[in-house]
PDB file of C-alpha atoms in Angstrom:
ATOM      1  CA  MET A   1    -125.407   8.254  11.566  1.00  0.00           C
ATOM      2  CA  SER A   2    -126.837  11.713  12.026  1.00  0.00           C
ATOM      3  CA  ALA A   3    -128.535  13.034  15.146  1.00  0.00           C
ATOM      4  CA  PRO A   4    -132.333  12.927  15.357  1.00  0.00           C
ATOM      5  CA  TRP A   5    -134.419  15.976  14.525  1.00  0.00           C
ATOM      6  CA  ASP A   6    -135.027  18.490  17.265  1.00  0.00           C
ATOM      7  CA  PRO A   7    -138.682  17.914  18.276  1.00  0.00           C
ATOM      8  CA  GLU A   8    -139.558  21.604  17.785  1.00  0.00           C
ATOM      9  CA  ASP A   9    -138.063  21.664  14.278  1.00  0.00           C
ATOM     10  CA  LEU A  10    -139.852  18.416  13.459  1.00  0.00           C
ATOM     11  CA  ALA A  11    -143.160  19.911  14.627  1.00  0.00           C
ATOM     12  CA  VAL A  12    -142.679  23.023  12.468  1.00  0.00           C
ATOM     13  CA  ILE A  13    -141.824  20.924   9.429  1.00  0.00           C
ATOM     14  CA  GLY A  14    -144.830  18.695  10.107  1.00  0.00           C
ATOM     15  CA  LEU A  15    -147.162  21.691  10.168  1.00  0.00           C
ATOM     16  CA  THR A  16    -145.693  23.876   7.414  1.00  0.00           C
ATOM     17  CA  GLU A  17    -147.197  23.262   3.985  1.00  0.00           C
ATOM     18  CA  GLU A  18    -144.063  23.666   1.869  1.00  0.00           C
ATOM     19  CA  LEU A  19    -140.384  23.032   2.333  1.00  0.00           C
ATOM     20  CA  HIS A  20    -137.579  24.479   0.181  1.00  0.00           C
ATOM     21  CA  LEU A  21    -134.864  21.947  -0.634  1.00  0.00           C
ATOM     22  CA  SER A  22    -131.493  22.597  -2.277  1.00  0.00           C
ATOM     23  CA  SER A  23    -128.969  19.870  -2.971  1.00  0.00           C
ATOM     24  CA  ARG A  24    -125.265  20.522  -2.514  1.00  0.00           C
ATOM     25  CA  ARG A  25    -123.242  20.501  -5.743  1.00  0.00           C
ATOM     26  CA  PRO A  26    -119.801  18.840  -5.906  1.00  0.00           C
ATOM     27  CA  ASP A  27    -118.153  22.281  -5.579  1.00  0.00           C
ATOM     28  CA  GLY A  28    -120.039  22.869  -2.302  1.00  0.00           C
ATOM     29  CA  SER A  29    -122.505  25.407  -3.664  1.00  0.00           C
ATOM     30  CA  LEU A  30    -126.240  24.875  -3.368  1.00  0.00           C
ATOM     31  CA  SER A  31    -128.539  24.260  -6.303  1.00  0.00           C
ATOM     32  CA  PRO A  32    -131.587  26.520  -6.629  1.00  0.00           C
ATOM     33  CA  ALA A  33    -134.199  25.459  -4.086  1.00  0.00           C
ATOM     34  CA  ILE A  34    -137.239  23.525  -5.170  1.00  0.00           C
ATOM     35  CA  THR A  35    -140.497  23.989  -3.308  1.00  0.00           C
ATOM     36  CA  ILE A  36    -141.898  20.663  -2.229  1.00  0.00           C
ATOM     37  CA  TRP A  37    -144.388  19.054   0.094  1.00  0.00           C
ATOM     38  CA  ALA A  38    -142.822  17.335   3.082  1.00  0.00           C
ATOM     39  CA  VAL A  39    -144.146  15.240   5.937  1.00  0.00           C
ATOM     40  CA  ALA A  40    -142.832  14.274   9.342  1.00  0.00           C
ATOM     41  CA  VAL A  41    -143.458  10.621  10.183  1.00  0.00           C
ATOM     42  CA  GLY A  42    -141.974   8.620  13.031  1.00  0.00           C
ATOM     43  CA  GLY A  43    -139.340  11.238  13.778  1.00  0.00           C
ATOM     44  CA  GLU A  44    -138.273  11.443  10.119  1.00  0.00           C
ATOM     45  CA  VAL A  45    -138.645  14.197   7.540  1.00  0.00           C
ATOM     46  CA  VAL A  46    -139.674  12.789   4.185  1.00  0.00           C
ATOM     47  CA  VAL A  47    -140.127  14.212   0.681  1.00  0.00           C
ATOM     48  CA  ARG A  48    -141.274  12.482  -2.466  1.00  0.00           C
ATOM     49  CA  SER A  49    -140.917  13.061  -6.161  1.00  0.00           C
ATOM     50  CA  ALA A  50    -144.374  13.507  -7.642  1.00  0.00           C
ATOM     51  CA  TYR A  51    -143.038  12.634 -11.085  1.00  0.00           C
ATOM     52  CA  GLY A  52    -140.931   9.624 -10.238  1.00  0.00           C
ATOM     53  CA  GLU A  53    -137.291   8.772  -9.910  1.00  0.00           C
ATOM     54  CA  ARG A  54    -136.382  10.329 -13.261  1.00  0.00           C
ATOM     55  CA  ASN A  55    -137.267  13.812 -12.061  1.00  0.00           C
ATOM     56  CA  GLY A  56    -134.063  15.867 -12.237  1.00  0.00           C
ATOM     57  CA  TRP A  57    -134.134  17.341  -8.725  1.00  0.00           C
ATOM     58  CA  TYR A  58    -134.776  13.894  -7.237  1.00  0.00           C
ATOM     59  CA  ARG A  59    -131.897  12.219  -9.098  1.00  0.00           C
ATOM     60  CA  ARG A  60    -129.476  15.017  -8.228  1.00  0.00           C
ATOM     61  CA  ALA A  61    -130.503  15.143  -4.561  1.00  0.00           C
ATOM     62  CA  LEU A  62    -130.134  11.383  -4.116  1.00  0.00           C
ATOM     63  CA  GLU A  63    -126.811  11.304  -5.963  1.00  0.00           C
ATOM     64  CA  ARG A  64    -125.369  14.285  -4.066  1.00  0.00           C
ATOM     65  CA  GLY A  65    -126.606  13.116  -0.676  1.00  0.00           C
ATOM     66  CA  ALA A  66    -126.460  16.518   0.997  1.00  0.00           C
ATOM     67  CA  GLY A  67    -128.294  19.803   0.916  1.00  0.00           C
ATOM     68  CA  ARG A  68    -130.148  22.433   2.879  1.00  0.00           C
ATOM     69  CA  ILE A  69    -133.785  22.972   3.745  1.00  0.00           C
ATOM     70  CA  ARG A  70    -135.764  26.074   4.606  1.00  0.00           C
ATOM     71  CA  CYS A  71    -139.137  25.676   6.245  1.00  0.00           C
ATOM     72  CA  GLY A  72    -140.783  28.403   8.278  1.00  0.00           C
ATOM     73  CA  ASP A  73    -138.024  29.866  10.458  1.00  0.00           C
ATOM     74  CA  ILE A  74    -135.896  26.742  10.082  1.00  0.00           C
ATOM     75  CA  GLU A  75    -132.835  26.579   7.863  1.00  0.00           C
ATOM     76  CA  HIS A  76    -130.869  23.378   8.247  1.00  0.00           C
ATOM     77  CA  ASP A  77    -128.164  21.434   6.428  1.00  0.00           C
ATOM     78  CA  VAL A  78    -129.379  17.906   5.716  1.00  0.00           C
ATOM     79  CA  GLU A  79    -128.179  14.523   4.644  1.00  0.00           C
ATOM     80  CA  ILE A  80    -130.364  13.218   1.799  1.00  0.00           C
ATOM     81  CA  VAL A  81    -130.794   9.450   1.686  1.00  0.00           C
ATOM     82  CA  ASP A  82    -133.044   6.893   0.062  1.00  0.00           C
ATOM     83  CA  GLY A  83    -136.228   6.445   2.057  1.00  0.00           C
ATOM     84  CA  SER A  84    -137.604   3.338   0.382  1.00  0.00           C
ATOM     85  CA  GLY A  85    -137.035   1.305   3.575  1.00  0.00           C
ATOM     86  CA  LEU A  86    -139.398   3.502   5.591  1.00  0.00           C
ATOM     87  CA  ASP A  87    -143.043   2.628   6.266  1.00  0.00           C
ATOM     88  CA  GLN A  88    -144.499   3.791   2.950  1.00  0.00           C
ATOM     89  CA  ARG A  89    -148.082   3.255   4.097  1.00  0.00           C
ATOM     90  CA  ALA A  90    -147.593   5.580   7.086  1.00  0.00           C
ATOM     91  CA  ILE A  91    -146.013   8.152   4.766  1.00  0.00           C
ATOM     92  CA  ASP A  92    -148.955   7.865   2.339  1.00  0.00           C
ATOM     93  CA  ASP A  93    -151.391   8.327   5.233  1.00  0.00           C
ATOM     94  CA  GLU A  94    -149.559  11.433   6.468  1.00  0.00           C
ATOM     95  CA  TYR A  95    -149.489  12.980   2.982  1.00  0.00           C
ATOM     96  CA  ARG A  96    -153.239  12.361   2.675  1.00  0.00           C
ATOM     97  CA  ARG A  97    -153.898  13.867   6.120  1.00  0.00           C
ATOM     98  CA  LYS A  98    -151.639  16.872   5.807  1.00  0.00           C
ATOM     99  CA  TYR A  99    -152.673  17.800   2.270  1.00  0.00           C
ATOM    100  CA  ALA A 100    -156.365  16.805   2.495  1.00  0.00           C
ATOM    101  CA  ARG A 101    -157.495  20.280   1.415  1.00  0.00           C
ATOM    102  CA  PHE A 102    -156.111  19.568  -2.067  1.00  0.00           C
ATOM    103  CA  GLU A 103    -157.998  17.540  -4.670  1.00  0.00           C
ATOM    104  CA  PRO A 104    -157.288  13.776  -4.506  1.00  0.00           C
ATOM    105  CA  PRO A 105    -155.692  13.672  -8.001  1.00  0.00           C
ATOM    106  CA  ILE A 106    -153.085  16.197  -6.821  1.00  0.00           C
ATOM    107  CA  VAL A 107    -152.341  14.335  -3.599  1.00  0.00           C
ATOM    108  CA  SER A 108    -152.193  11.037  -5.488  1.00  0.00           C
ATOM    109  CA  THR A 109    -149.011  12.239  -7.227  1.00  0.00           C
ATOM    110  CA  VAL A 110    -147.121  11.688  -3.951  1.00  0.00           C
ATOM    111  CA  VAL A 111    -148.817   8.583  -2.569  1.00  0.00           C
ATOM    112  CA  GLY A 112    -148.645   4.950  -3.542  1.00  0.00           C
ATOM    113  CA  HIS A 113    -145.019   4.855  -4.643  1.00  0.00           C
ATOM    114  CA  ALA A 114    -141.583   4.720  -3.110  1.00  0.00           C
ATOM    115  CA  HIS A 115    -139.793   7.698  -4.706  1.00  0.00           C
ATOM    116  CA  THR A 116    -139.074   8.737  -1.159  1.00  0.00           C
ATOM    117  CA  LEU A 117    -136.152  10.667   0.261  1.00  0.00           C
ATOM    118  CA  ARG A 118    -135.346  10.888   3.958  1.00  0.00           C
ATOM    119  CA  LEU A 119    -133.864  14.192   5.106  1.00  0.00           C
ATOM    120  CA  ARG A 120    -131.655  13.903   8.189  1.00  0.00           C
ATOM    121  CA  PRO A 121    -130.032  16.742  10.137  1.00  0.00           C
ATOM    122  CA  ALA A 122    -126.399  17.102   9.041  1.00  0.00           C
TER     123      ALA A 122
END
């Protein structure tokens, strides 16, 4: 099991609008980063696929299980694991709170479903 997030890093991630996520290819190189919304809930960093589990980046990230994030001044290797066992309602609430300035139809693409990945410090 990986160590918990540093509280300062978790706070930055929780406040920064976008996170850049790359998954680690089998040869050890990183895929091109995707820009994604992320939330910090209950000491966890969570991302969701707005277009479901068939979205290419989501499938690759879950299958590969490792990657790197950039967010603000933070750059960190991460373990990427299924987050369906997390409190999905709390995650929905945090997405709605954090991204409230966006129109509800946009925010609704990342709430109400469990295409959730947990990012843990590696």
